[in-house]
Structure formats: C-alpha cells, structure tokens
Amino acid sequence: MAKEQLDGAQALIRCLENEGVEHIFGYSGGAAIPIFDAIVTTKTKIKLVLVRHEQGATHMADGYARATGKPAVVLVTSGPGATNTITGILTAHMDSVPMIVITGQQIRSMIGKDAFQEADIFGLTMPVVKHSYLVKSTNDIPRVVREAFHITNSGRPGPVLIDLPKDVSSGPCTADLRATMDLPGYRPPAAKVDAAIIHAIAKAMSKSVRPVLLVGHGALISGAWDEVRELAEKLQAPVVTTLLGKGAFPESHALSLGWMGMHGTAYANKAVVECDLIMSIGSRYDDRIVGQPAKFCKDATRIHIDIDPAEMGKMIRCHIHCVADAKAALKALMPHVSRLKTDAWIAHLAEYKRRYPLHFKKKGGLKMQHVIDEAWRLTEGKAVVVTDVGQHQMWAAQFYRSDHPHNFLSSGGAGTMGFALPAAIGAQFGRPKETVLAFCGDGGFQMTMFELATAAIHRLPIKIVILNNHYLGMVRQWQELFYDDRKSGVDLLGNPDFVKLAQAFEGVKAFNLKRGADVRKILSRALAYNDGPALINAEVEKTDNVYPMVPAGRPLEDMIVERPRYKMEKPTGST
Amino acid sequence: MSNGTTDAETAAHTISVYVANKPGVLARIAQVFARRGYNIDALVVSSVVDTHFSRMTITLKGDPEGLDQVIQQTSKLIDVIRCVEHRDEESVVKEMALVKIAADEAERTLALQIADHFGAKTVDLTESSMILQVTGNSDKLDAMIRLLGRFKVIELVRTGKVVLARGDEVT
Ligand SMILES: Cc1ncc(C[n+]2csc(CCOP(=O)(O)OP(=O)(O)O)c2C)c(N)n1
Ligand SMILES: [Mg+2]
C-alpha cells in the first residue's frame, strides 16, 4: 500500500492523534489555515472547538487538563492570535498545568522583518512556558510534538508552545511519525526516592506531637490522595491543604482543617502557627501561604517534598528537602512511620474549629456564602467546581467543601479574572457526564463572557453562577480596610442585565436570584436543566468582606477573623 | 540594605552551564539571571568536543544565597544539561586579555619588561603603540593591567573566564 503523502500540518494532526488528543480549542487565521485545513483533510476524530477569543481557548485547555489530568491543545494563528494566549499560558504555568499551544507563524523568510501578523511569540512567552519551539523544518514536526507532550505532563507539568511557520506546516513531511526524542537536558526525577532522606523525615516525625501535613497541588498532580489519607490516618496528623490542594484530602474527614493561607480557615492557619512540625507535600510554600517567609513556622521542623528542585529553599528554608514525586515519597515513607501522640493536639484544634467556624448569616441581604453553601448541599459536594478570581473565589473555596480530587479548579498562582467560564467549558468537555459549576464575579465574568457562545453551541450543561455584587469586590475590600474606604475604579456601574444577555444565546437558560428564600428553588432549576448552559444572576450584598484574612506580607499570627475596630496598616506584601 | 552591599555580595562567582546547542538557550538562561536580579559581568559561549552541545561560562557578582536558587532554576531549563558553580581551588580558571597601549620607542622597553614579567606576548607593534596579550587567572590580568596604567591604555578587551574542573570531575 502506498504511503500517504502528508504535509506538515497533516503530520501534525496525526501526531496529535498518536498522543491521544481529544480536543483542540482553536481560533483560525492566515498563518494557521494549513493546520485548520488538515483537521478536515485528515478526517481526524479530534474535536475542534471554535472559541470566541484565544484567551478562552487557553483556559478551556487548562480547565480540561485540571479536570482530567490530560493535556489538551490550543491552536491559534500568528501575531494577535498568538499574543492573546499569553494570559492563559501564564495561568497554566503558575499552577503547573499541562497544555500544548500551537501558534501559526509567518513564513520563515519573513520572520524578523515585521511582516504582517508576525509576533515573536517564542520570545514573548519564554518566561511563562515550561519549554517552547520555533519549528524550522517540516521534518522536525513529529519529534517536536513527541517531545512537547513528554515535557508538558511529566515531572512538574507546564505549558509548551510550538510556533509553526506557515511554509513549515505546508511543506511535505517525510519523517517517521514515531520520531525519537532528543532531550539530553531533561530528566524528570526518577521514581526512586532517597532512602536516607526518608529516614530523616521518619525520625523527625517520630518526635512530633503537633504535626501538620500541608498538601498542595503537587499531591493532586501525582495522584497521591490515597497515600495522603493513609499517611494522615496512620500518623493521626491533621491535614491542611492549599487552595489548589483542595480535594487532595477529604474536607469532611475528621483530620481535615480545610485550606490555609490568606483567606483560609482560622483553624488551619492557627494549626500552622502552633505546630512543631510541618511537612509540605507538593506545595511550593507560596507567599499566600507563608505570609511573611522569615516568620513562617519559625520554631517548627520544616520539611518540603516537591518534584522540582528549584522550589527547595526558594520561599523558606526547610530542615529536610526531599526532591521526589509526592506519591512515590509517601509510599516510601509509609512503612517507617507510626501513630504519633497527637490526641491533645487534635483536641486543641477541635476547640479552634468550634471557636472559629466558617460562618455567615442567612438573615439580611442575600450572601454569596449562602448561594455557594446551598449549591454544595444540592450537588452533594460532588460537582466539578470552577471559580473565577475575587471574593466569590475565596468564599467558594470556603463553602464548597471538597472531598474529591480534581474537582476544585481555580487560578491560584496567577489569579486570572475571566478564568472560570472558559475553564468550566473545558472541564465539561473533559468530564461530560458530571455537573460542572462555575462561580463567577460580575467583574470576571465580563472578561470572557463571549464564551457563552461556545458553551451554547455545544449545548454544554455547565451551570454558571454570577455572584453579582456590582463591585470589583476583592479590590473594594482592600480599599475599605487599608485605604480608608476610598473607592477607586471598583464600581461596576453599567453591568448588563446578565439574564437578558444570556438569553441572547440560543439554548441558554437564565435566572435571576434576589432573595435568600429563593436560593434553593432557583439553584435546583438550574441544576435540573441539562440541554445547555444555565446561568444564575445572584444579586448579592454589595459590601460584604471575606474573613479570615491574613494581610499580605504579614505573618500568619496577624490573621483577623472579623473586621477590626482599629485602622489597619497598609499591607507590605503586594497582593 | 541600609549600610550598602556586603562583601559576600561583591564576591565574584563563576558558573559553568553545559547546554544543548539549540536556538534560544542563551536567551532562556539570561532571563533566569535577569529575573532574579543578577548582573552578568562576563559570559563566554564556546563549542565543546561534541557539536550538539556548548558551554557557557558566566561570571557575576551578587547575593550568594539566591545564587543556589538561580543555579537550580537554570538547571531546570529543558536545554540545560548541567549548571554548576566553580570554586577556584577545584578548577582551572583562565582568562585572556588584549591591552593596547600608547608606547613610543622610549617607553617600549619598560612595557616589554612588564609584559615579560607576566608572560605576556606582543601581538602587534607600531611606532606609537603596542598590543600585549596576557593569559592567566583574573588576578594576574588585573595586576598587569594595573601596572600598564602608567602608559596610556588606548583599548582593552578581556575574554571573561573559562573554567574546567580539575581531575576526573566534569565541569
Ligand atoms: C485579569 C485580572 N485583572 C485584575 C485583577 C485584580 N483583581 C483581583 S480580584 C478583582 C475583583 C474581582 O471582581 P469580581 O469579578 O466582581 O469578583 P468579586 O471580588 O466581586 O467577587 C480584581 C480586579 C485580576 N485578578 N485579574
Ligand atoms: Mg463583583
């Protein structure tokens, strides 16, 4: 049988098939036409999802990957098409999310000459990718794709960009599609864990009576939730997670203290302040966790398990560094530890849980917390929750308790407004049978709301809850607390009628929610509608504040659980 | 810091990076150093035995605490095979300088005496100027250049350090 003669673009599509790609989130344009054409000519089974803005495509691929653990592909044209992906690439990079971004590019002889729609996307994205390629020869395509997929989802995952000049994707490809990789400098850590370090950890643990396990996104990425649970139960050690670690340990578990950090639970933050040993499993001791690095767990034994050696000692100094995959490390550690004498510690923390519960009042105006809490009840805590960024994000993390891995998707490191809607679309593509629930602020929703079209066309039954306080609420909160309540650039006067807006897209069902008494009814209706997206515009109290709060740059000891009577100093940390 | 820079911050560090010979690798490395606020004093990029690879030798000053971090972050780049800091005791460190001085017949003898003392060679000679080539460790180059200060130094170029680890250890 004569071998099919492929051009570069067709070879690319075949290579993507070989990598198991199911979805391409894309937006076409001149330099990418050959690739879009190949989607037709190869009769590929890969589903092309036409988005409405390239940023949306990146967040969709991101949501898909966070919800499934598998990378998806973003395909865009050169110039502005390519630059529109940068926010999404940063978002994925900050949270270690795998993603392949393929950008069309001017033909080779025009590169560097400011030709039409030429952007040096290879250079522009360099600081926010795990790796990137500018493909100079058609026959390199199979190797580059192979390498890109290997890199994006091994070790510490991250986005990989492939810039493909139009004449490269149009030229004939004679290379073997099963190319071998050429990556002499890339060695994701081996599964073997250093026995001496494991023994050191076990020894340190054996002396602890006030231990805390801090579980981050890395534990989810490595699939270590069973091991985390086994370890916590074996040690009888309380567990706190990071925002992105939500779901790595069931929040309904007796040993769970929820998540810690700037707006984490008071008892999680207090536990970390008072512990005699903290062990991070796949978190990077990020600034939202440690507050003020020099004062963080100053007198405790600090242990850091992370797959990325560059995280060791970056934010805080630890006594024991263990560069390893979280799952492998916990498996190795398990036989060497036994139950600790933590009864008094656990009782002490239980007292904190009683004293400082997460709470809100149902009386008065409608609260975001009320809507989120009820959504948690109605979905039995099983929905895939996607949040945008702001006050609603923090309340969603507080009141949508996570018991399941890969079910709480949020832009943590970058804090990218506009993330929720497209990421929810991606998550629903990845998990078509499950309830996907997006909590958005009225500000963030308007950043990517045109992706309603994408959701509507594909009849995706995502549930979008706009928690509408008519403010850029989180910024307003900071202005209230630290800048004498001088509101500047936070009033979202002129918000559209979100229900009418949603109804402009065929197949979207939309509801207004104004009273506490209607929360259950309206949410139930939205949850019952599965022929397309459902949107709720919840008119919530305008000037509520999120607590607990650790002011940026302050030590965790300075956490406040309610509005202080005294005037607060401006925070020393940036955000 | 209120009382200026400390000694540790002004000490020079020599870092050797062994990289795959791929496009963009120098830019990626430079970005890591720039982002963490290190100013590169000297950079030598050179070919090695295997043409798929090359070696960069970077000399810089700055906070030694953060430097370990930067080395880790550099090592993490996909196209970087190895990145290590070198201590002078454990490695052979050499540098070359070309110094063009103004020297007429009367001054030439003294210039040649200085050159001779440092094992420097005269690589260009005219009636009014000469270029001296000197190789060695950086202190030696500094010393010779200082002595040549009595002449008018017209131009000067230094290669920056190149380093190899001593013995069986790889650089
Ligand atoms: C793209 C982007 N721009 C600006 C910000 C800064 N920012 C953080 S939270 C916030 C307010 C968000 O307002 P909204 O979406 O209405 O959510 P709310 O806080 O009111 O719940 C802003 C502007 C950001 N995180 N992302
Ligand atoms: Mg708002």
Coordinates of C-alpha atoms in Angstrom, one line a residue, chain A residues 7-536:
Chain A
D7 CA 2.2 17.8 4.5
G8 CA 3.5 19.2 7.8
A9 CA 0.0 20.2 9.1
Q10 CA -1.4 16.7 8.3
A11 CA 1.6 15.1 10.0
L12 CA 1.0 17.4 13.0
I13 CA -2.6 16.2 13.3
R14 CA -1.6 12.5 13.0
C15 CA 1.0 13.1 15.7
L16 CA -1.6 14.7 18.0
E17 CA -3.8 11.7 17.4
N18 CA -1.0 9.5 18.4
E19 CA -0.6 11.4 21.7
G20 CA -4.3 10.7 22.5
V21 CA -5.5 14.3 21.9
E22 CA -9.3 14.5 22.0
H23 CA -9.9 18.2 21.8
I24 CA -8.4 21.2 20.0
F25 CA -9.5 24.6 21.3
G26 CA -8.8 26.9 18.4
Y27 CA -9.3 30.1 16.5
S28 CA -8.1 30.3 13.0
G29 CA -6.3 32.9 10.9
G30 CA -3.9 33.2 7.9
A31 CA -0.8 31.6 9.3
A32 CA -2.8 28.7 10.8
I33 CA -5.0 27.9 7.8
P34 CA -3.0 24.9 6.7
I35 CA -3.4 23.3 10.1
F36 CA -7.2 24.0 10.2
D37 CA -7.3 22.6 6.7
A38 CA -5.6 19.4 7.9
I39 CA -8.2 18.9 10.5
V40 CA -10.6 18.4 7.6
T41 CA -8.4 16.6 5.1
T42 CA -7.1 14.0 7.7
K43 CA -10.7 13.3 8.7
T44 CA -9.4 13.3 12.2
K45 CA -11.6 12.3 15.2
I46 CA -10.1 15.1 17.2
K47 CA -12.9 17.5 18.1
L48 CA -12.2 21.1 17.0
V49 CA -13.9 23.6 19.4
L50 CA -14.1 27.1 17.9
V51 CA -13.8 29.6 20.7
R52 CA -14.6 33.3 20.7
H53 CA -11.2 34.6 21.9
E54 CA -7.8 32.9 22.1
Q55 CA -7.6 33.5 25.8
G56 CA -10.7 31.5 26.1
A57 CA -9.0 28.6 24.2
T58 CA -6.2 28.5 26.7
H59 CA -8.4 28.5 29.8
M60 CA -10.5 25.8 28.2
A61 CA -7.5 23.6 27.6
D62 CA -6.4 24.5 31.2
G63 CA -9.8 23.5 32.7
Y64 CA -9.8 20.3 30.6
A65 CA -6.3 19.4 32.0
R66 CA -7.1 20.3 35.6
A67 CA -10.3 18.2 35.4
T68 CA -8.8 15.2 33.7
G69 CA -5.0 15.3 34.2
K70 CA -4.6 15.1 30.4
P71 CA -3.2 17.9 28.2
A72 CA -5.4 19.5 25.5
V73 CA -4.3 21.5 22.5
V74 CA -4.7 25.2 21.8
L75 CA -4.4 26.2 18.1
V76 CA -4.3 29.8 17.1
T77 CA -2.9 32.0 14.4
S78 CA 0.2 34.2 14.4
G79 CA 0.5 37.8 15.7
P80 CA -2.5 38.9 17.8
G81 CA -3.9 35.4 17.8
A82 CA -0.7 34.2 19.5
T83 CA -0.4 37.1 21.9
N84 CA -4.0 36.6 23.0
T85 CA -2.9 33.3 24.5
I86 CA -0.3 34.7 26.8
T87 CA -2.6 35.3 29.9
G88 CA -3.7 31.7 29.6
I89 CA -0.2 30.4 29.3
L90 CA 0.8 32.3 32.4
T91 CA -2.2 31.0 34.2
A92 CA -1.3 27.4 33.4
H93 CA 2.4 27.9 34.1
M94 CA 1.8 29.4 37.5
D95 CA -0.3 26.4 38.5
S96 CA 1.7 23.7 36.8
V97 CA -0.9 22.7 34.3
P98 CA 0.0 20.8 31.1
M99 CA -1.0 22.4 27.8
I100 CA 0.2 22.4 24.2
V101 CA -0.2 25.8 22.5
I102 CA 0.4 25.7 18.7
T103 CA 0.7 29.0 17.0
G104 CA 0.8 29.7 13.3
Q105 CA 3.7 31.9 12.3
Q106 CA 4.8 33.9 9.3
I107 CA 6.8 32.1 6.6
R108 CA 10.5 31.5 7.5
S109 CA 11.9 34.1 5.1
M110 CA 9.7 36.8 6.6
I111 CA 10.4 36.2 10.3
G112 CA 12.2 39.1 11.9
K113 CA 11.1 41.6 9.3
D114 CA 7.9 42.8 11.0
A115 CA 5.9 41.1 8.3
F116 CA 2.1 41.1 8.6
Q117 CA 0.9 39.4 11.8
E118 CA 4.3 38.5 12.8
A119 CA 4.9 38.3 16.5
D120 CA 7.9 36.8 18.2
I121 CA 5.7 34.6 20.3
F122 CA 8.7 32.3 21.0
G123 CA 10.5 35.2 22.7
L124 CA 7.3 36.8 24.2
T125 CA 6.3 33.6 26.0
M126 CA 9.8 32.4 27.1
P127 CA 9.4 33.3 30.8
V128 CA 6.0 31.6 31.1
V129 CA 6.4 28.3 29.4
K130 CA 8.0 25.1 30.5
H131 CA 9.5 24.9 27.1
S132 CA 9.0 26.2 23.6
Y133 CA 9.8 25.5 19.9
L134 CA 10.1 27.5 16.8
V135 CA 10.0 24.8 14.2
K136 CA 12.3 25.5 11.3
S137 CA 11.9 22.3 9.3
T138 CA 8.8 20.3 8.4
N139 CA 10.5 17.0 9.2
D140 CA 11.1 18.2 12.8
I141 CA 7.3 18.2 13.5
P142 CA 7.0 14.6 14.7
R143 CA 9.9 14.9 17.1
V144 CA 8.8 18.3 18.4
V145 CA 5.3 17.0 19.1
R146 CA 6.6 13.9 20.8
E147 CA 8.9 16.0 23.0
A148 CA 6.3 18.6 23.7
F149 CA 3.8 16.1 25.1
H150 CA 6.5 14.3 27.1
I151 CA 7.7 17.6 28.6
T152 CA 4.2 19.1 29.3
N153 CA 2.9 16.4 31.5
S154 CA 6.0 14.8 33.2
G155 CA 7.8 16.0 36.2
R156 CA 6.3 19.3 37.2
P157 CA 3.8 19.9 34.4
G158 CA 3.6 23.2 32.5
P159 CA 2.7 24.7 29.1
V160 CA 4.7 24.0 26.0
L161 CA 4.5 26.3 22.9
I162 CA 5.1 25.2 19.3
D163 CA 5.4 28.1 16.8
L164 CA 4.9 26.7 13.3
P165 CA 5.7 28.9 10.3
K166 CA 3.1 28.6 7.5
D167 CA 5.6 27.3 5.0
V168 CA 6.8 24.6 7.5
S169 CA 3.2 23.4 8.0
S170 CA 2.6 23.4 4.3
G171 CA 5.8 21.6 3.2
P172 CA 6.0 17.9 2.7
C173 CA 6.8 15.8 5.7
T174 CA 8.8 12.7 5.0
A175 CA 9.9 12.0 8.6
D176 CA 8.7 8.9 10.5
L177 CA 5.8 10.0 12.7
R178 CA 7.1 7.9 15.6
A179 CA 10.1 10.1 16.0
T180 CA 12.6 9.6 18.8
M181 CA 13.1 12.4 21.3
D182 CA 16.3 14.4 21.7
L183 CA 16.2 15.8 25.1
P184 CA 19.6 15.3 26.7
G185 CA 18.9 18.0 29.4
Y186 CA 15.5 16.9 30.6
R187 CA 15.4 14.3 33.4
P188 CA 12.2 14.4 35.4
P189 CA 13.1 12.9 38.8
A190 CA 13.2 9.1 38.9
A191 CA 10.6 7.2 40.9
K192 CA 13.3 6.2 43.3
V193 CA 13.3 8.2 46.5
D194 CA 16.4 8.8 48.6
A195 CA 16.2 6.3 51.5
A196 CA 18.4 8.5 53.8
I197 CA 16.0 11.4 53.4
I198 CA 13.0 9.2 54.0
H199 CA 14.6 8.0 57.2
A200 CA 15.4 11.6 58.2
I201 CA 11.7 12.5 57.7
A202 CA 10.5 9.5 59.7
K203 CA 12.9 10.3 62.5
A204 CA 11.8 13.9 62.7
M205 CA 8.2 12.9 62.6
S206 CA 8.6 10.4 65.4
K207 CA 9.4 13.2 67.8
S208 CA 6.5 15.4 66.8
V209 CA 3.4 15.9 68.9
R210 CA 1.9 18.8 67.0
P211 CA 2.4 17.8 63.3
V212 CA 0.7 19.3 60.3
L213 CA 0.6 17.9 56.8
L214 CA 0.4 20.7 54.2
V215 CA -1.0 19.3 51.0
G216 CA -0.7 21.1 47.7
H217 CA -1.5 20.8 44.0
G218 CA 1.5 18.6 43.5
A219 CA -0.2 15.8 45.5
L220 CA -3.1 16.0 43.1
I221 CA -0.9 16.1 40.0
S222 CA 0.9 13.0 41.2
G223 CA -2.3 11.2 42.2
A224 CA -1.3 10.8 45.8
W225 CA -4.6 11.3 47.5
D226 CA -4.9 7.8 48.8
E227 CA -1.3 8.0 50.2
V228 CA -2.0 11.3 51.8
R229 CA -5.0 9.9 53.5
E230 CA -3.2 6.7 54.6
L231 CA -0.3 8.7 56.0
A232 CA -2.6 11.2 57.9
E233 CA -4.6 8.3 59.4
K234 CA -1.5 6.3 60.3
L235 CA 0.2 9.3 62.0
Q236 CA -3.1 10.7 63.3
A237 CA -1.8 14.0 61.9
P238 CA -4.1 16.9 61.0
V239 CA -4.1 17.9 57.3
V240 CA -4.3 21.4 55.8
T241 CA -4.4 21.9 52.1
T242 CA -3.5 24.9 49.9
L243 CA -6.2 26.5 47.8
L244 CA -5.1 24.4 44.8
G245 CA -4.7 21.3 47.0
K246 CA -8.4 21.3 47.8
G247 CA -9.6 17.7 47.2
A248 CA -6.3 16.0 47.8
F249 CA -7.7 15.2 51.3
P250 CA -11.4 15.0 52.0
E251 CA -12.5 18.1 53.8
S252 CA -15.2 16.1 55.6
H253 CA -12.5 14.0 57.2
A254 CA -12.1 14.4 61.0
L255 CA -8.4 15.2 60.5
S256 CA -9.1 17.9 57.9
L257 CA -8.6 21.5 58.8
G258 CA -9.6 22.8 55.4
W259 CA -7.3 25.0 53.5
M260 CA -4.9 27.6 54.8
G261 CA -3.5 30.9 53.7
M262 CA -4.7 34.5 53.2
H263 CA -8.4 33.6 53.4
G264 CA -8.1 30.0 54.6
T265 CA -9.8 28.7 57.7
A266 CA -8.8 30.2 61.0
Y267 CA -8.1 26.8 62.5
A268 CA -5.9 25.8 59.6
N269 CA -3.8 28.9 60.0
K270 CA -3.7 28.6 63.7
A271 CA -2.6 25.0 63.4
V272 CA 0.3 26.0 61.2
V273 CA 1.3 28.8 63.6
E274 CA 1.3 26.4 66.6
C275 CA 2.7 23.2 65.0
D276 CA 6.0 21.7 65.9
L277 CA 6.4 20.1 62.5
I278 CA 5.1 20.9 59.1
M279 CA 5.6 18.8 56.1
S280 CA 4.6 20.1 52.7
I281 CA 3.6 17.5 50.2
G282 CA 3.6 19.1 46.7
S283 CA 3.1 22.8 47.7
R284 CA 5.6 25.5 47.0
Y285 CA 5.2 27.4 50.3
D286 CA 3.9 30.2 48.2
D287 CA 3.6 33.7 49.5
R288 CA -0.2 33.4 50.0
I289 CA 0.5 30.5 52.3
V290 CA 3.5 31.7 54.3
G291 CA 2.6 35.4 54.6
Q292 CA 5.9 36.6 55.9
P293 CA 8.6 34.0 55.0
A294 CA 11.0 34.8 57.8
K295 CA 8.4 34.2 60.5
F296 CA 6.7 31.2 59.0
C297 CA 6.8 28.2 61.3
K298 CA 10.0 29.6 62.8
D299 CA 10.3 27.1 65.6
A300 CA 8.9 24.1 63.9
T301 CA 10.7 21.4 62.0
R302 CA 10.0 22.2 58.3
I303 CA 10.0 19.5 55.7
H304 CA 9.5 20.0 51.9
I305 CA 8.6 17.3 49.5
D306 CA 8.5 18.6 45.9
I307 CA 9.3 17.2 42.5
D308 CA 11.0 20.5 41.5
P309 CA 14.5 21.0 43.0
A310 CA 14.2 24.7 42.2
E311 CA 11.5 25.0 44.8
M312 CA 13.8 23.9 47.6
G313 CA 14.6 26.9 49.8
K314 CA 13.0 29.4 47.4
M315 CA 10.5 30.9 49.8
I316 CA 11.5 29.4 53.2
R317 CA 14.4 27.3 54.5
C318 CA 13.5 23.8 55.4
H319 CA 15.3 21.3 57.6
I320 CA 14.7 18.4 55.2
H321 CA 14.3 18.7 51.5
C322 CA 13.0 15.7 49.5
V323 CA 13.1 16.1 45.8
A324 CA 10.6 13.5 44.7
D325 CA 7.2 12.8 43.2
A326 CA 4.7 13.1 46.1
K327 CA 3.1 9.7 45.6
A328 CA 6.5 7.9 45.5
A329 CA 7.8 9.8 48.5
L330 CA 4.7 9.0 50.6
K331 CA 4.8 5.4 49.6
A332 CA 8.4 5.2 50.6
L333 CA 7.8 6.9 53.9
M334 CA 4.7 4.9 55.0
P335 CA 6.4 1.8 56.4
H336 CA 8.7 3.9 58.5
V337 CA 6.2 5.9 60.5
S338 CA 3.7 5.1 63.1
R339 CA 1.0 6.7 65.2
L340 CA 2.1 9.9 66.9
K341 CA 0.9 11.1 70.3
T342 CA -1.4 13.7 68.8
D343 CA -4.6 13.3 70.9
A344 CA -4.1 16.5 72.9
W345 CA -3.1 18.4 69.7
I346 CA -6.2 17.2 67.8
A347 CA -8.4 18.1 70.8
H348 CA -6.8 21.5 70.9
L349 CA -7.5 22.1 67.2
A350 CA -11.1 20.8 67.6
E351 CA -11.6 23.6 70.1
Y352 CA -10.4 26.1 67.4
K353 CA -12.8 24.6 65.0
R354 CA -15.6 25.2 67.5
R355 CA -14.5 28.7 68.3
Y356 CA -13.7 30.0 64.8
P357 CA -16.1 28.2 62.4
L358 CA -16.6 29.4 58.9
H359 CA -20.0 31.0 59.1
F360 CA -22.4 33.5 57.6
K361 CA -25.8 34.9 58.4
K362 CA -28.7 34.0 56.3
K363 CA -30.6 37.0 57.6
G364 CA -30.5 40.3 55.7
G365 CA -29.4 40.7 52.1
L366 CA -28.5 37.7 50.0
K367 CA -25.0 36.4 50.7
M368 CA -22.6 34.8 48.3
Q369 CA -21.8 32.3 51.0
H370 CA -25.4 31.3 51.2
V371 CA -25.6 30.6 47.5
I372 CA -22.4 28.6 47.5
D373 CA -23.3 26.6 50.6
E374 CA -26.7 25.7 49.1
A375 CA -25.0 24.7 45.8
W376 CA -22.7 22.4 47.8
R377 CA -25.7 20.8 49.5
L378 CA -27.8 20.3 46.3
T379 CA -24.9 18.8 44.4
E380 CA -23.9 16.7 47.5
G381 CA -20.4 18.1 47.2
K382 CA -19.8 16.2 44.0
A383 CA -19.7 18.9 41.3
V384 CA -16.6 20.0 39.5
V385 CA -16.4 23.5 40.8
V386 CA -14.6 26.2 38.8
T387 CA -14.1 29.6 40.2
D388 CA -13.1 33.0 38.9
V389 CA -11.0 35.4 41.0
G390 CA -12.1 37.6 43.8
Q391 CA -14.2 37.5 46.9
H392 CA -16.5 34.8 45.4
Q393 CA -13.4 32.6 44.8
M394 CA -12.5 32.7 48.4
W395 CA -16.0 32.0 49.6
A396 CA -16.4 29.2 47.1
A397 CA -13.2 27.7 48.5
Q398 CA -14.5 28.1 52.0
F399 CA -18.1 26.9 51.5
Y400 CA -17.8 24.4 48.7
R401 CA -16.1 21.6 50.7
S402 CA -14.1 19.4 48.5
D403 CA -13.9 15.6 49.1
H404 CA -12.8 14.6 45.7
P405 CA -9.6 15.2 43.7
H406 CA -9.6 17.3 40.6
N407 CA -13.0 18.8 41.5
F408 CA -12.0 22.3 42.5
L409 CA -10.4 24.3 39.7
S410 CA -9.2 27.8 40.4
S411 CA -6.5 30.1 39.1
G412 CA -4.3 30.3 42.2
G413 CA -0.8 31.4 41.2
A414 CA -1.8 34.0 38.5
G415 CA -5.3 34.9 39.9
T416 CA -6.6 35.4 36.4
M417 CA -10.0 37.0 36.2
G418 CA -12.0 35.6 33.3
F419 CA -10.8 32.1 34.0
A420 CA -14.0 30.4 35.3
L421 CA -16.3 30.4 32.3
P422 CA -13.9 29.0 29.7
A423 CA -12.2 26.7 32.2
A424 CA -15.7 25.3 33.1
I425 CA -16.3 24.7 29.4
G426 CA -13.0 22.8 29.1
A427 CA -13.8 20.8 32.3
Q428 CA -17.2 19.9 30.9
F429 CA -15.6 18.6 27.6
G430 CA -13.3 16.5 29.7
R431 CA -16.0 15.2 32.1
P432 CA -19.2 15.3 30.0
K433 CA -21.3 13.3 32.5
E434 CA -20.6 15.4 35.6
T435 CA -22.1 18.5 36.9
V436 CA -19.7 21.5 36.3
L437 CA -20.4 24.5 38.4
A438 CA -18.8 27.9 37.7
F439 CA -18.8 30.6 40.3
C440 CA -18.0 33.9 38.7
G441 CA -17.8 37.5 39.9
D442 CA -19.7 40.1 37.9
G443 CA -16.3 41.6 37.0
G444 CA -14.5 38.5 35.9
F445 CA -17.5 37.1 34.1
Q446 CA -17.4 40.1 31.8
M447 CA -13.8 39.4 30.9
T448 CA -14.6 36.2 28.9
M449 CA -18.4 36.2 28.8
F450 CA -18.5 35.8 25.0
E451 CA -17.5 32.2 25.5
L452 CA -21.2 31.7 26.4
A453 CA -21.5 31.2 22.6
T454 CA -19.0 28.3 22.7
A455 CA -20.9 26.7 25.6
A456 CA -24.2 27.2 23.9
I457 CA -23.2 25.9 20.5
H458 CA -22.0 22.7 22.1
R459 CA -25.0 22.5 24.4
L460 CA -22.7 22.1 27.4
P461 CA -24.8 21.8 30.6
I462 CA -22.5 23.9 32.7
K463 CA -24.0 25.9 35.5
I464 CA -22.8 29.5 35.7
V465 CA -23.5 31.3 38.9
I466 CA -22.7 35.0 38.8
L467 CA -22.3 36.3 42.3
N468 CA -23.1 39.8 41.4
N469 CA -22.1 42.5 44.0
H470 CA -21.8 45.2 41.4
Y471 CA -18.2 45.7 42.5
L472 CA -14.8 44.5 41.9
G473 CA -15.4 43.2 45.4
M474 CA -12.0 42.0 46.4
V475 CA -10.3 45.3 45.5
R476 CA -13.1 47.2 47.2
Q477 CA -12.5 45.1 50.3
W478 CA -8.8 46.2 50.3
Q479 CA -9.8 49.8 49.7
E480 CA -12.2 49.6 52.6
L481 CA -9.7 48.0 55.0
F482 CA -6.4 49.7 54.1
Y483 CA -7.3 52.8 52.1
D484 CA -10.0 54.4 54.3
D485 CA -12.7 53.0 52.2
R486 CA -11.8 55.3 49.3
K487 CA -13.4 53.5 46.3
S488 CA -11.4 54.0 43.2
G489 CA -12.1 52.1 40.0
V490 CA -14.2 49.4 41.6
D491 CA -17.8 50.3 41.0
L492 CA -19.2 48.2 38.1
L493 CA -21.8 50.7 37.2
G494 CA -23.3 49.7 33.9
N495 CA -23.3 46.0 34.4
P496 CA -25.5 44.4 31.8
D497 CA -28.7 42.6 32.6
F498 CA -27.0 39.2 32.7
V499 CA -30.2 37.3 32.3
K500 CA -31.1 39.1 29.1
L501 CA -27.6 38.8 27.9
A502 CA -27.6 35.0 28.4
Q503 CA -30.9 34.7 26.7
A504 CA -29.4 36.2 23.6
F505 CA -27.5 32.8 23.2
E506 CA -29.7 30.0 21.9
G507 CA -30.3 27.3 24.4
V508 CA -29.0 29.1 27.5
K509 CA -31.5 29.2 30.4
A510 CA -31.1 32.1 32.7
F511 CA -32.5 33.0 36.1
N512 CA -32.4 36.0 38.5
L513 CA -31.9 35.3 42.1
K514 CA -32.5 38.1 44.6
R515 CA -33.8 36.6 47.9
G516 CA -32.4 34.2 50.3
A517 CA -35.7 32.4 50.3
D518 CA -35.3 31.5 46.6
V519 CA -31.8 30.2 46.7
R520 CA -32.7 26.5 46.8
K521 CA -35.5 26.8 44.3
I522 CA -33.5 28.6 41.6
L523 CA -30.4 26.5 42.1
S524 CA -32.5 23.4 41.7
R525 CA -34.0 24.6 38.5
A526 CA -30.6 25.5 37.1
L527 CA -29.2 22.1 38.1
A528 CA -32.1 20.3 36.5
Y529 CA -31.6 22.0 33.1
N530 CA -29.2 19.9 31.0
D531 CA -30.0 20.9 27.4
G532 CA -27.5 23.7 27.5
P533 CA -25.8 26.1 29.8
A534 CA -27.8 27.5 32.8
L535 CA -26.9 30.9 34.2
I536 CA -27.9 32.4 37.5

